């Protein structure tokens, strides 16, 4: 059994606990935005085509969720950079394709689906896309802002060594007494 002295964990893998906590924050932040988005899409779809409503809501919710993830989910503590917004938009585009695909499949399978069924399909597709999005955001988008991991107790650490140079002797005999 691994020591729990410093990490408080029995499996000796502090990264797994951090990933679990980040996933919980992702579900709270992203899931909350996703749930609100599902109602926004349903409401907006009464006045514009569903795909347009989904696209508009996806853009707004992606900007909001990226800011939340930068500040809270992945521990960056500050605002998201433009690079993070662009990369997050790429993963959101994939999530948009998944939700549109799921809704298109629903329309092909059920002639007149009710609002509850539509919401269930949309939220299920969003949840599936969200798990993949978490992995992408954690590994690619917000990975650079992480602090370097510290070495485990007992591991070798680099030692700082100061080297001073003295002036070289001018004579060859001083360099090599046999000369």
mmCIF file of N, CA, C and O in Angstrom, residues 78-159:
data_model
loop_
_atom_site.group_PDB
_atom_site.id
_atom_site.type_symbol
_atom_site.label_atom_id
_atom_site.label_comp_id
_atom_site.label_asym_id
_atom_site.label_seq_id
_atom_site.Cartn_x
_atom_site.Cartn_y
_atom_site.Cartn_z
ATOM 1 N N UNK A 78 -7.593 32.585 -13.862
ATOM 2 C CA UNK A 78 -7.778 33.847 -14.560
ATOM 3 C C UNK A 78 -8.655 33.658 -15.774
ATOM 4 O O UNK A 78 -9.215 32.591 -16.003
ATOM 5 N N UNK A 79 -8.737 34.708 -16.552
ATOM 6 C CA UNK A 79 -9.557 34.654 -17.764
ATOM 7 C C UNK A 79 -8.918 33.747 -18.794
ATOM 8 O O UNK A 79 -7.707 33.582 -18.844
ATOM 9 N N UNK A 80 -9.747 33.191 -19.659
ATOM 10 C CA UNK A 80 -9.255 32.343 -20.747
ATOM 11 C C UNK A 80 -8.562 33.212 -21.787
ATOM 12 O O UNK A 80 -8.962 34.350 -22.035
ATOM 13 N N UNK A 81 -7.524 32.672 -22.395
ATOM 14 C CA UNK A 81 -6.814 33.384 -23.463
ATOM 15 C C UNK A 81 -7.559 33.184 -24.777
ATOM 16 O O UNK A 81 -8.438 32.332 -24.891
ATOM 17 N N UNK A 82 -7.165 33.966 -25.781
ATOM 18 C CA UNK A 82 -7.775 33.797 -27.100
ATOM 19 C C UNK A 82 -7.494 32.404 -27.638
ATOM 20 O O UNK A 82 -8.337 31.779 -28.269
ATOM 21 N N UNK A 83 -6.271 31.912 -27.403
ATOM 22 C CA UNK A 83 -5.914 30.565 -27.852
ATOM 23 C C UNK A 83 -6.843 29.535 -27.235
ATOM 24 O O UNK A 83 -7.333 28.632 -27.915
ATOM 25 N N UNK A 84 -7.120 29.662 -25.953
ATOM 26 C CA UNK A 84 -8.006 28.720 -25.278
ATOM 27 C C UNK A 84 -9.432 28.815 -25.808
ATOM 28 O O UNK A 84 -10.106 27.799 -25.965
ATOM 29 N N UNK A 85 -9.884 30.032 -26.096
ATOM 30 C CA UNK A 85 -11.225 30.193 -26.670
ATOM 31 C C UNK A 85 -11.310 29.524 -28.046
ATOM 32 O O UNK A 85 -12.301 28.861 -28.354
ATOM 33 N N UNK A 86 -10.290 29.711 -28.875
ATOM 34 C CA UNK A 86 -10.301 29.120 -30.217
ATOM 35 C C UNK A 86 -10.262 27.593 -30.126
ATOM 36 O O UNK A 86 -11.023 26.901 -30.807
ATOM 37 N N UNK A 87 -9.390 27.058 -29.275
ATOM 38 C CA UNK A 87 -9.315 25.606 -29.128
ATOM 39 C C UNK A 87 -10.606 25.042 -28.536
ATOM 40 O O UNK A 87 -11.070 23.979 -28.955
ATOM 41 N N UNK A 88 -11.173 25.745 -27.587
ATOM 42 C CA UNK A 88 -12.431 25.308 -27.001
ATOM 43 C C UNK A 88 -13.550 25.338 -28.033
ATOM 44 O O UNK A 88 -14.417 24.461 -28.054
ATOM 45 N N UNK A 89 -13.509 26.328 -28.915
ATOM 46 C CA UNK A 89 -14.512 26.410 -29.983
ATOM 47 C C UNK A 89 -14.426 25.200 -30.905
ATOM 48 O O UNK A 89 -15.446 24.709 -31.395
ATOM 49 N N UNK A 90 -13.226 24.705 -31.134
ATOM 50 C CA UNK A 90 -13.073 23.501 -31.955
ATOM 51 C C UNK A 90 -13.757 22.302 -31.325
ATOM 52 O O UNK A 90 -14.469 21.546 -32.005
ATOM 53 N N UNK A 91 -13.581 22.135 -30.020
ATOM 54 C CA UNK A 91 -14.241 21.007 -29.358
ATOM 55 C C UNK A 91 -15.751 21.242 -29.271
ATOM 56 O O UNK A 91 -16.536 20.298 -29.326
ATOM 57 N N UNK A 92 -16.155 22.492 -29.175
ATOM 58 C CA UNK A 92 -17.589 22.798 -29.155
ATOM 59 C C UNK A 92 -18.217 22.528 -30.520
ATOM 60 O O UNK A 92 -19.371 22.104 -30.597
ATOM 61 N N UNK A 93 -17.468 22.759 -31.597
ATOM 62 C CA UNK A 93 -17.984 22.461 -32.934
ATOM 63 C C UNK A 93 -18.250 20.955 -33.068
ATOM 64 O O UNK A 93 -19.257 20.549 -33.655
ATOM 65 N N UNK A 94 -17.363 20.162 -32.516
ATOM 66 C CA UNK A 94 -17.579 18.710 -32.539
ATOM 67 C C UNK A 94 -18.808 18.346 -31.708
ATOM 68 O O UNK A 94 -19.621 17.505 -32.114
ATOM 69 N N UNK A 95 -18.969 18.985 -30.559
ATOM 70 C CA UNK A 95 -20.149 18.733 -29.719
ATOM 71 C C UNK A 95 -21.423 19.177 -30.438
ATOM 72 O O UNK A 95 -22.459 18.510 -30.347
ATOM 73 N N UNK A 96 -21.355 20.280 -31.163
ATOM 74 C CA UNK A 96 -22.494 20.758 -31.952
ATOM 75 C C UNK A 96 -22.882 19.710 -32.998
ATOM 76 O O UNK A 96 -24.061 19.408 -33.188
ATOM 77 N N UNK A 97 -21.893 19.125 -33.647
ATOM 78 C CA UNK A 97 -22.158 18.090 -34.653
ATOM 79 C C UNK A 97 -22.822 16.873 -34.011
ATOM 80 O O UNK A 97 -23.748 16.287 -34.589
ATOM 81 N N UNK A 98 -22.384 16.510 -32.818
ATOM 82 C CA UNK A 98 -22.976 15.359 -32.125
ATOM 83 C C UNK A 98 -24.435 15.640 -31.766
ATOM 84 O O UNK A 98 -25.313 14.806 -31.992
ATOM 85 N N UNK A 99 -24.709 16.815 -31.210
ATOM 86 C CA UNK A 99 -26.097 17.128 -30.827
ATOM 87 C C UNK A 99 -26.992 17.255 -32.053
ATOM 88 O O UNK A 99 -28.134 16.788 -32.037
ATOM 89 N N UNK A 100 -26.486 17.881 -33.111
ATOM 90 C CA UNK A 100 -27.291 17.979 -34.339
ATOM 91 C C UNK A 100 -27.541 16.595 -34.928
ATOM 92 O O UNK A 100 -28.654 16.300 -35.386
ATOM 93 N N UNK A 101 -26.527 15.754 -34.923
ATOM 94 C CA UNK A 101 -26.686 14.397 -35.437
ATOM 95 C C UNK A 101 -27.711 13.603 -34.645
ATOM 96 O O UNK A 101 -28.536 12.879 -35.213
ATOM 97 N N UNK A 102 -27.664 13.748 -33.326
ATOM 98 C CA UNK A 102 -28.634 13.042 -32.477
ATOM 99 C C UNK A 102 -30.052 13.535 -32.742
ATOM 100 O O UNK A 102 -30.993 12.735 -32.831
ATOM 101 N N UNK A 103 -30.212 14.835 -32.884
ATOM 102 C CA UNK A 103 -31.552 15.371 -33.132
ATOM 103 C C UNK A 103 -32.044 15.011 -34.531
ATOM 104 O O UNK A 103 -33.236 14.747 -34.724
ATOM 105 N N UNK A 104 -31.149 14.974 -35.504
ATOM 106 C CA UNK A 104 -31.531 14.561 -36.857
ATOM 107 C C UNK A 104 -31.973 13.092 -36.841
ATOM 108 O O UNK A 104 -32.984 12.743 -37.458
ATOM 109 N N UNK A 105 -31.230 12.266 -36.120
ATOM 110 C CA UNK A 105 -31.613 10.853 -36.004
ATOM 111 C C UNK A 105 -32.977 10.717 -35.339
ATOM 112 O O UNK A 105 -33.813 9.903 -35.768
ATOM 113 N N UNK A 106 -33.221 11.513 -34.297
ATOM 114 C CA UNK A 106 -34.517 11.476 -33.628
ATOM 115 C C UNK A 106 -35.632 11.837 -34.611
ATOM 116 O O UNK A 106 -36.669 11.165 -34.650
ATOM 117 N N UNK A 107 -35.420 12.878 -35.397
ATOM 118 C CA UNK A 107 -36.442 13.308 -36.357
ATOM 119 C C UNK A 107 -36.709 12.230 -37.411
ATOM 120 O O UNK A 107 -37.835 12.110 -37.897
ATOM 121 N N UNK A 108 -35.681 11.449 -37.742
ATOM 122 C CA UNK A 108 -35.860 10.374 -38.721
ATOM 123 C C UNK A 108 -36.575 9.168 -38.122
ATOM 124 O O UNK A 108 -37.293 8.460 -38.816
ATOM 125 N N UNK A 109 -36.372 8.948 -36.821
ATOM 126 C CA UNK A 109 -36.941 7.773 -36.167
ATOM 127 C C UNK A 109 -38.337 8.003 -35.604
ATOM 128 O O UNK A 109 -39.148 7.088 -35.536
ATOM 129 N N UNK A 110 -38.613 9.246 -35.178
ATOM 130 C CA UNK A 110 -39.907 9.556 -34.558
ATOM 131 C C UNK A 110 -40.529 10.711 -35.339
ATOM 132 O O UNK A 110 -39.924 11.787 -35.447
ATOM 133 N N UNK A 111 -41.736 10.467 -35.851
ATOM 134 C CA UNK A 111 -42.388 11.468 -36.706
ATOM 135 C C UNK A 111 -42.629 12.792 -35.982
ATOM 136 O O UNK A 111 -42.344 13.859 -36.521
ATOM 137 N N UNK A 112 -43.153 12.742 -34.771
ATOM 138 C CA UNK A 112 -43.453 13.973 -34.028
ATOM 139 C C UNK A 112 -43.019 13.783 -32.568
ATOM 140 O O UNK A 112 -43.849 13.552 -31.691
ATOM 141 N N UNK A 113 -41.715 13.912 -32.304
ATOM 142 C CA UNK A 113 -41.256 13.707 -30.920
ATOM 143 C C UNK A 113 -41.738 14.829 -30.000
ATOM 144 O O UNK A 113 -41.818 15.986 -30.409
ATOM 145 N N UNK A 114 -42.056 14.476 -28.791
ATOM 146 C CA UNK A 114 -42.490 15.468 -27.817
ATOM 147 C C UNK A 114 -41.304 16.230 -27.246
ATOM 148 O O UNK A 114 -40.144 15.859 -27.445
ATOM 149 N N UNK A 115 -41.599 17.285 -26.529
ATOM 150 C CA UNK A 115 -40.545 18.129 -25.959
ATOM 151 C C UNK A 115 -39.681 17.362 -24.958
ATOM 152 O O UNK A 115 -38.461 17.554 -24.916
ATOM 153 N N UNK A 116 -40.291 16.481 -24.175
ATOM 154 C CA UNK A 116 -39.525 15.719 -23.188
ATOM 155 C C UNK A 116 -38.536 14.784 -23.884
ATOM 156 O O UNK A 116 -37.370 14.684 -23.492
ATOM 157 N N UNK A 117 -38.977 14.106 -24.930
ATOM 158 C CA UNK A 117 -38.089 13.213 -25.681
ATOM 159 C C UNK A 117 -36.969 14.001 -26.355
ATOM 160 O O UNK A 117 -35.800 13.593 -26.337
ATOM 161 N N UNK A 118 -37.306 15.144 -26.932
ATOM 162 C CA UNK A 118 -36.283 15.988 -27.559
ATOM 163 C C UNK A 118 -35.238 16.422 -26.536
ATOM 164 O O UNK A 118 -34.042 16.383 -26.809
ATOM 165 N N UNK A 119 -35.701 16.855 -25.355
ATOM 166 C CA UNK A 119 -34.773 17.272 -24.311
ATOM 167 C C UNK A 119 -33.898 16.104 -23.854
ATOM 168 O O UNK A 119 -32.703 16.269 -23.628
ATOM 169 N N UNK A 120 -34.504 14.926 -23.707
ATOM 170 C CA UNK A 120 -33.740 13.748 -23.271
ATOM 171 C C UNK A 120 -32.657 13.391 -24.286
ATOM 172 O O UNK A 120 -31.513 13.109 -23.908
ATOM 173 N N UNK A 121 -32.994 13.431 -25.558
ATOM 174 C CA UNK A 121 -32.013 13.124 -26.606
ATOM 175 C C UNK A 121 -30.936 14.197 -26.651
ATOM 176 O O UNK A 121 -29.735 13.896 -26.717
ATOM 177 N N UNK A 122 -31.338 15.452 -26.608
ATOM 178 C CA UNK A 122 -30.370 16.560 -26.648
ATOM 179 C C UNK A 122 -29.424 16.501 -25.454
ATOM 180 O O UNK A 122 -28.196 16.616 -25.610
ATOM 181 N N UNK A 123 -29.963 16.318 -24.265
ATOM 182 C CA UNK A 123 -29.116 16.285 -23.072
ATOM 183 C C UNK A 123 -28.212 15.056 -23.055
ATOM 184 O O UNK A 123 -27.068 15.134 -22.614
ATOM 185 N N UNK A 124 -28.705 13.921 -23.541
ATOM 186 C CA UNK A 124 -27.870 12.719 -23.617
ATOM 187 C C UNK A 124 -26.713 12.917 -24.587
ATOM 188 O O UNK A 124 -25.567 12.559 -24.292
ATOM 189 N N UNK A 125 -27.004 13.483 -25.753
ATOM 190 C CA UNK A 125 -25.947 13.761 -26.732
ATOM 191 C C UNK A 125 -24.957 14.786 -26.175
ATOM 192 O O UNK A 125 -23.738 14.655 -26.357
ATOM 193 N N UNK A 126 -25.474 15.780 -25.475
ATOM 194 C CA UNK A 126 -24.601 16.787 -24.861
ATOM 195 C C UNK A 126 -23.709 16.178 -23.791
ATOM 196 O O UNK A 126 -22.531 16.533 -23.678
ATOM 197 N N UNK A 127 -24.258 15.267 -23.010
ATOM 198 C CA UNK A 127 -23.460 14.611 -21.967
ATOM 199 C C UNK A 127 -22.356 13.766 -22.585
ATOM 200 O O UNK A 127 -21.207 13.794 -22.122
ATOM 201 N N UNK A 128 -22.679 13.028 -23.633
ATOM 202 C CA UNK A 128 -21.674 12.214 -24.317
ATOM 203 C C UNK A 128 -20.577 13.104 -24.898
ATOM 204 O O UNK A 128 -19.382 12.840 -24.717
ATOM 205 N N UNK A 129 -20.969 14.153 -25.573
ATOM 206 C CA UNK A 129 -19.994 15.091 -26.135
ATOM 207 C C UNK A 129 -19.218 15.790 -25.023
ATOM 208 O O UNK A 129 -18.024 16.074 -25.177
ATOM 209 N N UNK A 130 -19.867 16.028 -23.888
ATOM 210 C CA UNK A 130 -19.214 16.697 -22.774
ATOM 211 C C UNK A 130 -18.072 15.889 -22.179
ATOM 212 O O UNK A 130 -17.037 16.448 -21.803
ATOM 213 N N UNK A 131 -18.230 14.586 -22.096
ATOM 214 C CA UNK A 131 -17.151 13.742 -21.569
ATOM 215 C C UNK A 131 -15.925 13.830 -22.487
ATOM 216 O O UNK A 131 -14.794 13.987 -22.021
ATOM 217 N N UNK A 132 -16.157 13.756 -23.794
ATOM 218 C CA UNK A 132 -15.048 13.887 -24.743
ATOM 219 C C UNK A 132 -14.450 15.288 -24.673
ATOM 220 O O UNK A 132 -13.230 15.468 -24.726
ATOM 221 N N UNK A 133 -15.301 16.284 -24.511
ATOM 222 C CA UNK A 133 -14.835 17.674 -24.417
ATOM 223 C C UNK A 133 -13.978 17.889 -23.184
ATOM 224 O O UNK A 133 -12.968 18.587 -23.224
ATOM 225 N N UNK A 134 -14.358 17.265 -22.060
ATOM 226 C CA UNK A 134 -13.554 17.361 -20.841
ATOM 227 C C UNK A 134 -12.137 16.861 -21.110
ATOM 228 O O UNK A 134 -11.161 17.516 -20.733
ATOM 229 N N UNK A 135 -12.036 15.720 -21.771
ATOM 230 C CA UNK A 135 -10.713 15.152 -22.055
ATOM 231 C C UNK A 135 -9.896 16.101 -22.928
ATOM 232 O O UNK A 135 -8.714 16.354 -22.652
ATOM 233 N N UNK A 136 -10.518 16.655 -23.957
ATOM 234 C CA UNK A 136 -9.809 17.573 -24.851
ATOM 235 C C UNK A 136 -9.385 18.840 -24.106
ATOM 236 O O UNK A 136 -8.240 19.292 -24.225
ATOM 237 N N UNK A 137 -10.292 19.404 -23.334
ATOM 238 C CA UNK A 137 -9.962 20.632 -22.610
ATOM 239 C C UNK A 137 -8.856 20.388 -21.585
ATOM 240 O O UNK A 137 -7.934 21.188 -21.444
ATOM 241 N N UNK A 138 -8.925 19.272 -20.888
ATOM 242 C CA UNK A 138 -7.921 18.977 -19.855
ATOM 243 C C UNK A 138 -6.555 18.683 -20.461
ATOM 244 O O UNK A 138 -5.535 19.153 -19.973
ATOM 245 N N UNK A 139 -6.534 17.903 -21.535
ATOM 246 C CA UNK A 139 -5.269 17.458 -22.098
ATOM 247 C C UNK A 139 -4.650 18.499 -23.037
ATOM 248 O O UNK A 139 -3.439 18.681 -23.037
ATOM 249 N N UNK A 140 -5.474 19.179 -23.818
ATOM 250 C CA UNK A 140 -4.925 20.066 -24.846
ATOM 251 C C UNK A 140 -5.110 21.553 -24.563
ATOM 252 O O UNK A 140 -4.176 22.330 -24.691
ATOM 253 N N UNK A 141 -6.293 21.964 -24.188
ATOM 254 C CA UNK A 141 -6.582 23.393 -24.108
ATOM 255 C C UNK A 141 -5.994 24.049 -22.862
ATOM 256 O O UNK A 141 -5.337 25.077 -22.940
ATOM 257 N N UNK A 142 -6.225 23.454 -21.699
ATOM 258 C CA UNK A 142 -5.777 24.073 -20.453
ATOM 259 C C UNK A 142 -4.552 23.394 -19.858
ATOM 260 O O UNK A 142 -4.151 23.696 -18.747
ATOM 261 N N UNK A 143 -3.905 22.505 -20.572
ATOM 262 C CA UNK A 143 -2.769 21.747 -20.049
ATOM 263 C C UNK A 143 -1.548 22.615 -19.817
ATOM 264 O O UNK A 143 -0.792 22.376 -18.883
ATOM 265 N N UNK A 144 -1.318 23.616 -20.617
ATOM 266 C CA UNK A 144 -0.084 24.411 -20.518
ATOM 267 C C UNK A 144 -0.013 25.267 -19.270
ATOM 268 O O UNK A 144 1.047 25.618 -18.827
ATOM 269 N N UNK A 145 -1.139 25.597 -18.708
ATOM 270 C CA UNK A 145 -1.156 26.446 -17.521
ATOM 271 C C UNK A 145 -0.957 25.684 -16.228
ATOM 272 O O UNK A 145 -0.952 26.270 -15.168
ATOM 273 N N UNK A 146 -0.759 24.366 -16.299
ATOM 274 C CA UNK A 146 -0.615 23.579 -15.077
ATOM 275 C C UNK A 146 0.732 23.797 -14.437
ATOM 276 O O UNK A 146 1.726 24.045 -15.097
ATOM 277 N N UNK A 147 0.751 23.664 -13.140
ATOM 278 C CA UNK A 147 1.999 23.746 -12.406
ATOM 279 C C UNK A 147 2.773 22.450 -12.605
ATOM 280 O O UNK A 147 2.187 21.384 -12.693
ATOM 281 N N UNK A 148 4.092 22.528 -12.630
ATOM 282 C CA UNK A 148 4.861 21.297 -12.749
ATOM 283 C C UNK A 148 4.656 20.441 -11.511
ATOM 284 O O UNK A 148 4.519 20.955 -10.405
ATOM 285 N N UNK A 149 4.630 19.139 -11.703
ATOM 286 C CA UNK A 149 4.451 18.236 -10.583
ATOM 287 C C UNK A 149 5.714 18.191 -9.748
ATOM 288 O O UNK A 149 6.815 18.254 -10.270
ATOM 289 N N UNK A 150 5.547 18.055 -8.458
ATOM 290 C CA UNK A 150 6.703 17.944 -7.581
ATOM 291 C C UNK A 150 7.138 16.493 -7.524
ATOM 292 O O UNK A 150 6.344 15.581 -7.703
ATOM 293 N N UNK A 151 8.402 16.292 -7.251
ATOM 294 C CA UNK A 151 8.929 14.935 -7.171
ATOM 295 C C UNK A 151 8.397 14.267 -5.909
ATOM 296 O O UNK A 151 8.252 14.908 -4.865
ATOM 297 N N UNK A 152 8.092 12.964 -5.971
ATOM 298 C CA UNK A 152 7.620 12.265 -4.778
ATOM 299 C C UNK A 152 8.708 12.207 -3.714
ATOM 300 O O UNK A 152 9.898 12.323 -4.021
ATOM 301 N N UNK A 153 8.289 12.017 -2.487
ATOM 302 C CA UNK A 153 9.235 11.954 -1.376
ATOM 303 C C UNK A 153 10.238 10.838 -1.623
ATOM 304 O O UNK A 153 9.887 9.737 -2.027
ATOM 305 N N UNK A 154 11.503 11.133 -1.393
ATOM 306 C CA UNK A 154 12.550 10.137 -1.575
ATOM 307 C C UNK A 154 13.124 10.122 -2.982
ATOM 308 O O UNK A 154 14.105 9.443 -3.239
ATOM 309 N N UNK A 155 12.533 10.844 -3.912
ATOM 310 C CA UNK A 155 13.054 10.870 -5.280
ATOM 311 C C UNK A 155 14.265 11.784 -5.329
ATOM 312 O O UNK A 155 14.408 12.712 -4.533
ATOM 313 N N UNK A 156 15.150 11.508 -6.254
ATOM 314 C CA UNK A 156 16.330 12.358 -6.368
ATOM 315 C C UNK A 156 15.920 13.707 -6.934
ATOM 316 O O UNK A 156 15.007 13.814 -7.734
ATOM 317 N N UNK A 157 16.593 14.709 -6.490
ATOM 318 C CA UNK A 157 16.320 16.066 -6.940
ATOM 319 C C UNK A 157 17.593 16.660 -7.506
ATOM 320 O O UNK A 157 18.686 16.337 -7.046
ATOM 321 N N UNK A 158 17.481 17.557 -8.470
ATOM 322 C CA UNK A 158 18.688 18.190 -9.000
ATOM 323 C C UNK A 158 19.349 19.047 -7.922
ATOM 324 O O UNK A 158 18.689 19.641 -7.086
ATOM 325 N N UNK A 159 20.661 19.071 -7.952
ATOM 326 C CA UNK A 159 21.425 19.846 -6.983
ATOM 327 C C UNK A 159 22.087 20.994 -7.718
ATOM 328 O O UNK A 159 22.700 20.801 -8.773
#
